[in-house]
mmCIF file of C-alpha atoms in Angstrom:
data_model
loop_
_atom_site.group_PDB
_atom_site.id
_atom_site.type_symbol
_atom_site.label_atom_id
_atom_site.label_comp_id
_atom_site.label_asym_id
_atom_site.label_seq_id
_atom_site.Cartn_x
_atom_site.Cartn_y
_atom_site.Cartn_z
ATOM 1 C CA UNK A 7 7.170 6.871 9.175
ATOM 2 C CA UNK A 8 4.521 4.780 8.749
ATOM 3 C CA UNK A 9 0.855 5.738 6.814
ATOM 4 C CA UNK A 10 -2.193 3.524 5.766
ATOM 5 C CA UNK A 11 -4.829 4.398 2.984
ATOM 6 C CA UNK A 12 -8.112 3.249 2.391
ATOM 7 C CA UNK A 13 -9.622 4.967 -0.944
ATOM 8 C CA UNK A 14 -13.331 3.975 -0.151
ATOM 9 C CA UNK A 15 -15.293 5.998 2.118
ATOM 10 C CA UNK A 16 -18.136 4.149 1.204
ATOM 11 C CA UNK A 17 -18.827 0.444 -0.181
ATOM 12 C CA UNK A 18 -22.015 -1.022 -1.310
ATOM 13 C CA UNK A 19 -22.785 -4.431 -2.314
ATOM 14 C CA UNK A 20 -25.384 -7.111 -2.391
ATOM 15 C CA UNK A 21 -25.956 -10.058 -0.667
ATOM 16 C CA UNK A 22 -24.596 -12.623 -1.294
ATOM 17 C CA UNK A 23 -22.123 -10.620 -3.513
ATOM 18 C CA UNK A 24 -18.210 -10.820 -3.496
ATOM 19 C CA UNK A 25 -17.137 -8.019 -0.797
ATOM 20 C CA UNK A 26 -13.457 -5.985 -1.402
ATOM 21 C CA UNK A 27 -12.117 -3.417 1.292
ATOM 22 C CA UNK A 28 -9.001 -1.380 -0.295
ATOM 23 C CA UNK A 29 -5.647 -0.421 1.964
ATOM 24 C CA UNK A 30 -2.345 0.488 0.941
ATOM 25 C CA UNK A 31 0.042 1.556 2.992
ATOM 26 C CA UNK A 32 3.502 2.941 3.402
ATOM 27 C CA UNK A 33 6.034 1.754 5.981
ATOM 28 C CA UNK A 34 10.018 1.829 6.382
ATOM 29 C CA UNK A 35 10.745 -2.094 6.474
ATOM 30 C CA UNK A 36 8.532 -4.623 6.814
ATOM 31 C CA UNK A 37 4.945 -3.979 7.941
ATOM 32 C CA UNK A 38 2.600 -5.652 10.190
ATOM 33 C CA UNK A 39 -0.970 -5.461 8.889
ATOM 34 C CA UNK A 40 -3.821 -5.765 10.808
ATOM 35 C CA UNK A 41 -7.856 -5.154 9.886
ATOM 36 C CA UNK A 42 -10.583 -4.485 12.166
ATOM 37 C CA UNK A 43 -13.977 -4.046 12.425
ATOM 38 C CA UNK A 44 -16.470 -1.295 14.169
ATOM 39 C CA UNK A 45 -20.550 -1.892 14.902
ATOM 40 C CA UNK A 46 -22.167 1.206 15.917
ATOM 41 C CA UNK A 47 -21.340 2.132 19.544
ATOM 42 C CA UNK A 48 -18.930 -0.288 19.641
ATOM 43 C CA UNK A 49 -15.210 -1.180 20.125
ATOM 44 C CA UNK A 50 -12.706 -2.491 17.249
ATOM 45 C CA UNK A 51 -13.002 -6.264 16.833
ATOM 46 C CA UNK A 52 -9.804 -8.080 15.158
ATOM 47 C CA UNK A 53 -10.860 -9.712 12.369
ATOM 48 C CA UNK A 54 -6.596 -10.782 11.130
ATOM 49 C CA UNK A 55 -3.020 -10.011 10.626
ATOM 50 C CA UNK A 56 -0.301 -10.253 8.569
ATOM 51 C CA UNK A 57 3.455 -10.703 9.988
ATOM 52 C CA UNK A 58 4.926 -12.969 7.508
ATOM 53 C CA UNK A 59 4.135 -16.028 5.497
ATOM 54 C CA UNK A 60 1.444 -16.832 3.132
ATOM 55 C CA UNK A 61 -0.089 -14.141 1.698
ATOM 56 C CA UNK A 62 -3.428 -14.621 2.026
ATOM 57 C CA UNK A 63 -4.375 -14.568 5.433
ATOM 58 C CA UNK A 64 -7.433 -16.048 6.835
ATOM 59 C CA UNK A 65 -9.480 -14.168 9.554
ATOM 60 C CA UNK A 66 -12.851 -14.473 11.776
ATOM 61 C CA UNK A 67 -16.458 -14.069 9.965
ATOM 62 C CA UNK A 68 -15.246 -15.336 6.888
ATOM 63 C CA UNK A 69 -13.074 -12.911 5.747
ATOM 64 C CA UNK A 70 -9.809 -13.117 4.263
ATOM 65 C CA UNK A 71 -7.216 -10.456 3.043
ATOM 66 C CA UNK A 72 -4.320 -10.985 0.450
ATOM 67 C CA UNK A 73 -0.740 -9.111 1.573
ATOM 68 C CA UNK A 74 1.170 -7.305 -1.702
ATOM 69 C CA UNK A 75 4.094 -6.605 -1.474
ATOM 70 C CA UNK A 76 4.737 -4.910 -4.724
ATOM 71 C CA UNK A 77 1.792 -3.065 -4.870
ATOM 72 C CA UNK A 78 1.955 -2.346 -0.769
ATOM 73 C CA UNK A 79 -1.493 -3.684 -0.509
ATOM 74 C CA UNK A 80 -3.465 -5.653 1.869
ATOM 75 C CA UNK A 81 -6.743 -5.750 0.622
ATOM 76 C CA UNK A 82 -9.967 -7.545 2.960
ATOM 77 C CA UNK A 83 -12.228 -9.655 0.768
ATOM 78 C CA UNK A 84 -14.874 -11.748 1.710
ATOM 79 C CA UNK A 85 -16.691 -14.464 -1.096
ATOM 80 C CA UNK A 86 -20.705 -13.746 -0.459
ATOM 81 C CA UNK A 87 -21.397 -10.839 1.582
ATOM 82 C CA UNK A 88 -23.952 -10.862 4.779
ATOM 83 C CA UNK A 89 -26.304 -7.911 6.108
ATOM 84 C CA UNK A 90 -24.409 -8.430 9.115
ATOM 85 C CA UNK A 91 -21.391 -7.414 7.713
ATOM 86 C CA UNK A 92 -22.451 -3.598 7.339
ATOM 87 C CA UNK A 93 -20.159 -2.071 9.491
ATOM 88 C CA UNK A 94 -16.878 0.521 9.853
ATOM 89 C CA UNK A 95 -13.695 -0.874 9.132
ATOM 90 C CA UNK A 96 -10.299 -0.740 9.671
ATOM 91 C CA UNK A 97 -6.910 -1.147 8.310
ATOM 92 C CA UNK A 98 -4.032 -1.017 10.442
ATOM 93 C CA UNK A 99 -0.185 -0.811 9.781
ATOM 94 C CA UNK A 100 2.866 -0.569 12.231
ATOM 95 C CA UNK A 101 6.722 -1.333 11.114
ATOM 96 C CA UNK A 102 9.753 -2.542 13.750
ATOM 97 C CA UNK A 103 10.771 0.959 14.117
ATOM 98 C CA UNK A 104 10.922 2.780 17.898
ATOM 99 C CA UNK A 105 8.743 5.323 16.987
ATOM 100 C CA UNK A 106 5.914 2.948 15.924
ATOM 101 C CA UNK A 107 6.541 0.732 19.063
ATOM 102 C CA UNK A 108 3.413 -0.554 20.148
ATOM 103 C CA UNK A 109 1.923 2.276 17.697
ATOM 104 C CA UNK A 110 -1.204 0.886 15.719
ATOM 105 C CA UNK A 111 -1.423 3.623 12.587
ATOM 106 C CA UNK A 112 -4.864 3.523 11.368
ATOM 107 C CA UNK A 113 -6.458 4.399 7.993
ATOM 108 C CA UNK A 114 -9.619 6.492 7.787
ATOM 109 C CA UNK A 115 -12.038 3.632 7.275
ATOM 110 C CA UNK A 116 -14.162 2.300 5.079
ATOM 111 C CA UNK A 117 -17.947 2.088 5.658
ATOM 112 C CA UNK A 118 -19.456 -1.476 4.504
ATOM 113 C CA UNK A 119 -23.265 -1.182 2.983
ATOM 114 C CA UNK A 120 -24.631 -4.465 2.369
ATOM 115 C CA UNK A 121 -28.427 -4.255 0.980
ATOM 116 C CA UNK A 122 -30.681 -7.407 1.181
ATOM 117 C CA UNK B 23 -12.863 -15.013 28.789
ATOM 118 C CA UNK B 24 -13.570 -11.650 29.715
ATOM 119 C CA UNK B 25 -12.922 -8.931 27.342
ATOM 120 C CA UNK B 26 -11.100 -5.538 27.517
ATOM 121 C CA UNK B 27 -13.257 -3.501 29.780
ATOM 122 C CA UNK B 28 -13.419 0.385 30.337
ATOM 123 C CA UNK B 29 -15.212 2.824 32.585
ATOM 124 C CA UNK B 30 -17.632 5.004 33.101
ATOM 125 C CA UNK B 31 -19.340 4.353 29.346
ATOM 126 C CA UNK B 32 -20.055 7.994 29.120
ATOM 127 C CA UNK B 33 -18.583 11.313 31.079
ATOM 128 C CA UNK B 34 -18.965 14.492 30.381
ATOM 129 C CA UNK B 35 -17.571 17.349 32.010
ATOM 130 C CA UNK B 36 -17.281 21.113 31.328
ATOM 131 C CA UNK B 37 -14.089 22.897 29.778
ATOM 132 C CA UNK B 38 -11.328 22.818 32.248
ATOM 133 C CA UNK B 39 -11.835 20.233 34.263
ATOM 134 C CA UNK B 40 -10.142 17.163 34.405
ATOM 135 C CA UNK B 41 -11.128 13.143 33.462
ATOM 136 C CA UNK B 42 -9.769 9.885 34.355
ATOM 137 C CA UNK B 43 -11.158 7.195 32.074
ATOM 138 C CA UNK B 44 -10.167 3.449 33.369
ATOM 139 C CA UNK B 45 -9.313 0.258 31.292
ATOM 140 C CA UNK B 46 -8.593 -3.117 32.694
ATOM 141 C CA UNK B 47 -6.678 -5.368 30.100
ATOM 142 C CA UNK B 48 -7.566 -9.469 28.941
ATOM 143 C CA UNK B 49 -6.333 -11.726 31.717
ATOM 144 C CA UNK B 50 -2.732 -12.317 30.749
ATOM 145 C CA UNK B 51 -1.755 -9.262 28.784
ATOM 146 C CA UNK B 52 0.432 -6.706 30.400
ATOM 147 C CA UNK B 53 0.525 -4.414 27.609
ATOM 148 C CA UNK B 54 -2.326 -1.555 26.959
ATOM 149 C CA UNK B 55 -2.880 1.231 24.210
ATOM 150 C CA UNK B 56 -4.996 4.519 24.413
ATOM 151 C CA UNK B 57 -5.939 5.846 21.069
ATOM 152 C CA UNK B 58 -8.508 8.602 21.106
ATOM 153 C CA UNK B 59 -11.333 8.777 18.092
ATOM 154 C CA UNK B 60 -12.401 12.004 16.900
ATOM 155 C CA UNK B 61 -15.212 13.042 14.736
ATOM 156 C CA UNK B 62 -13.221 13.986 11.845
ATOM 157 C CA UNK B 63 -9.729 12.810 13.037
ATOM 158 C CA UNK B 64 -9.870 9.079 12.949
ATOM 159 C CA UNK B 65 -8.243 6.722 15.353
ATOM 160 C CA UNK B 66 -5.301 8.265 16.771
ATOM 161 C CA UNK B 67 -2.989 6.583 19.507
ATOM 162 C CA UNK B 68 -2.124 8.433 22.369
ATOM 163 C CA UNK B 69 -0.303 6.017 24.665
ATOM 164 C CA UNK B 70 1.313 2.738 25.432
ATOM 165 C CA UNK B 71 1.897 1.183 28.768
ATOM 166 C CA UNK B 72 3.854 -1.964 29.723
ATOM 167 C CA UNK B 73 4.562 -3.588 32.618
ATOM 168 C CA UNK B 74 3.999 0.022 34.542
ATOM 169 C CA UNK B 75 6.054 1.670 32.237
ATOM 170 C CA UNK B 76 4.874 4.357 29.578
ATOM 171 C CA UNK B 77 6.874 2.716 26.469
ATOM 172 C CA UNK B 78 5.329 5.123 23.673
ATOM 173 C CA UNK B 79 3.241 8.261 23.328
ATOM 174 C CA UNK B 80 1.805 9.897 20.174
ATOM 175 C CA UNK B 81 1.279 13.694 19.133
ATOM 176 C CA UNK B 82 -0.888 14.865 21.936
ATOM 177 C CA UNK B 83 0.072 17.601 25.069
ATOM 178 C CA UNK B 84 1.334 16.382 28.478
ATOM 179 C CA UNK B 85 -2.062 17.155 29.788
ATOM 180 C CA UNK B 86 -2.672 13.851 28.167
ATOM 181 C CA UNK B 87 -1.308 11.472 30.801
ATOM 182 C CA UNK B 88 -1.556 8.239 32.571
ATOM 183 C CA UNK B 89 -0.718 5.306 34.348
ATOM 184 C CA UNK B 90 -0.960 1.181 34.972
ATOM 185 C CA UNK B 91 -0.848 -0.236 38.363
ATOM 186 C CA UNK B 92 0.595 -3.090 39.655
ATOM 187 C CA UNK B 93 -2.465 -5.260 38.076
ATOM 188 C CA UNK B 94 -1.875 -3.633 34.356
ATOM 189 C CA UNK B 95 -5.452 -1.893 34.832
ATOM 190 C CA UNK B 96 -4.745 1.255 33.642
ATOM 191 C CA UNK B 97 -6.096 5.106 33.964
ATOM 192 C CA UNK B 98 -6.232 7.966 31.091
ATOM 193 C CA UNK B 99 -6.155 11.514 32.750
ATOM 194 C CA UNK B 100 -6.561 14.466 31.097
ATOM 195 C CA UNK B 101 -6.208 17.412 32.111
ATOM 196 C CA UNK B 102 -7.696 21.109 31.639
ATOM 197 C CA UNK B 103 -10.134 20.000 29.336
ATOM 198 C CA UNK B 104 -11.296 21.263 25.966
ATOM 199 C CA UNK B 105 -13.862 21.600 23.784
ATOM 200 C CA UNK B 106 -11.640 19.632 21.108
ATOM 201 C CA UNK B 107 -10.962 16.890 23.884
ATOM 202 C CA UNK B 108 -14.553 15.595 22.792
ATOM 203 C CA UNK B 109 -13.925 11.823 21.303
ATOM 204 C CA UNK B 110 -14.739 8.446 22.016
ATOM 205 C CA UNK B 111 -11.586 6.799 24.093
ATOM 206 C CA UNK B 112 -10.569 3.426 23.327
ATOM 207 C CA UNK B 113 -7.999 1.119 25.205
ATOM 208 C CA UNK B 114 -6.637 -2.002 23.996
ATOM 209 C CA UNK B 115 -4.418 -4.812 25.138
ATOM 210 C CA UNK B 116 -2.185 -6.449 24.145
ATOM 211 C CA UNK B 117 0.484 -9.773 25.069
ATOM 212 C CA UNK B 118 3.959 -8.110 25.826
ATOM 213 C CA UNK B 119 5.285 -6.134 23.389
ATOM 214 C CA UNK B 120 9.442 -6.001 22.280
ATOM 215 C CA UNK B 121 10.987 -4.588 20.117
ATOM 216 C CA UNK B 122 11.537 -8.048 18.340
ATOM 217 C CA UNK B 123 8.258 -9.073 19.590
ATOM 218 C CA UNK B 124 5.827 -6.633 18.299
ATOM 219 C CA UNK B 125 3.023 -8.338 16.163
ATOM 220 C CA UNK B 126 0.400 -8.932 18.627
ATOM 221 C CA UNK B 127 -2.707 -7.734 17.862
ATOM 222 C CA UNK B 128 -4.647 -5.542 20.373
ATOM 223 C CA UNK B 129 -7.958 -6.244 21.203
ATOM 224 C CA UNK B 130 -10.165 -3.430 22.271
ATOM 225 C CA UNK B 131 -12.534 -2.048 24.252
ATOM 226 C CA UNK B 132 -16.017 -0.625 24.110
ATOM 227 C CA UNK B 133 -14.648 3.269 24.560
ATOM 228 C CA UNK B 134 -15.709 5.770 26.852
ATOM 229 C CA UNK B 135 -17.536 8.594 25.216
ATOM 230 C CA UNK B 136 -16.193 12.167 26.943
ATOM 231 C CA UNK B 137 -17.993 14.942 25.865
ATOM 232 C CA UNK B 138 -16.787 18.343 26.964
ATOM 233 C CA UNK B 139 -19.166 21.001 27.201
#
């Protein structure tokens, strides 16, 4: 089975100020980790992934997210934060197992404030 | 290039009826997702389609069903609506999944909101 956490309903930060989205997650094997982002009235947008590799992954909009294995972590981070980047977002986890086939598991989300 | 598209934006219909909700998939990718999002119940993913074929389905009742033509465009119906059925649809796509293959992201839609009266 496969289950994603984010502990923040709610982060606020300033502009300009470093910005830190929290997910852990728990999957049999190795996961595939994914974040995305939701504007009001809108669709997900992909911001990026983790399959394998380097662990810190490098998205759209700046962002970037660091993959732990140890601490089953895959935390989004971006350096100075924007207005713009107030949104709804989204971690995502799915392992190589049949019953996640094609089966994005998403956490809860975490709502972004950023205040001029 | 021409994003994941989905019709009608909004529908609403009264308790009991049925709704068909359309997606048509990114130019090149044969694979599309439902997942339903529900005040309260967060994104939940309802079913996967590829190459025609229903290849996954999560914890939802057959009245949940659907289908992808020829074209991978692909239709949500549900049936015998209720109240609870209220959510904002989503439908992604994908490149072909396997089951060795399966780290392609899916890019989504805009939703259609159904609200059930």
């Amino acid at each position: 089975a496969q289950s994603v956490a984010q502990p923040e309903d709610q982060v606020n930060v300033a502009e300009g100020n470093p910005l830190t989205v929290k997910c852990t997650y728990s999957v049999s094997g190795n996961p595939y980790l994914f974040w995305y982002v939701q504007y009001p009235n809108r669709g997900l947008q992909f911001l990026l992934k983790y399959i394998t590799g380097d662990n810190l992954v490098k998205g759209s909009y700046g962002f970037e997210a660091e993959f732990n294995k140890s601490q089953t972590s895959f935390h989004l981070k971006k350096p100075s934060a924007l207005v713009s980047d107030s949104a709804l977002y989204f971690c995502a986890v799915r392992d190589g197992s049949t019953d996640s086939w094609g089966k994005l598991q998403f956490g809860a989300g975490t709502q972004v404030v950023v205040t001029p | 290039e021409a994003g994941v598209t989905q019709s009608p934006t909004h529908l609403i219909k009264t308790r009991g009826q049925q709704a068909t909700l359309r997606c048509s998939p990114i130019s090149g990718h044969t694979s599309v997702y439902w997942y339903q999002q529900a005040l309260g119940l967060g994104l939940q993913f309802l079913l996967w389609y590829d190459e025609g074929e229903e290849r996954n389905r999560g914890n939802f009742p057959p009245r949940f069903s659907g289908r992808q033509f020829p074209n991978y465009s692909s239709e949500l119906n549900v049936n015998a609506l209720e109240l609870e059925d209220s959510a904002l649809y989503l439908c992604a796509s994908s490149l072909a999944g396997t089951r060795t293959t399966n780290s392609y992201e899916q890019y989504f839609g805009p939703g259609t909101r159904l609200t059930v009266t």
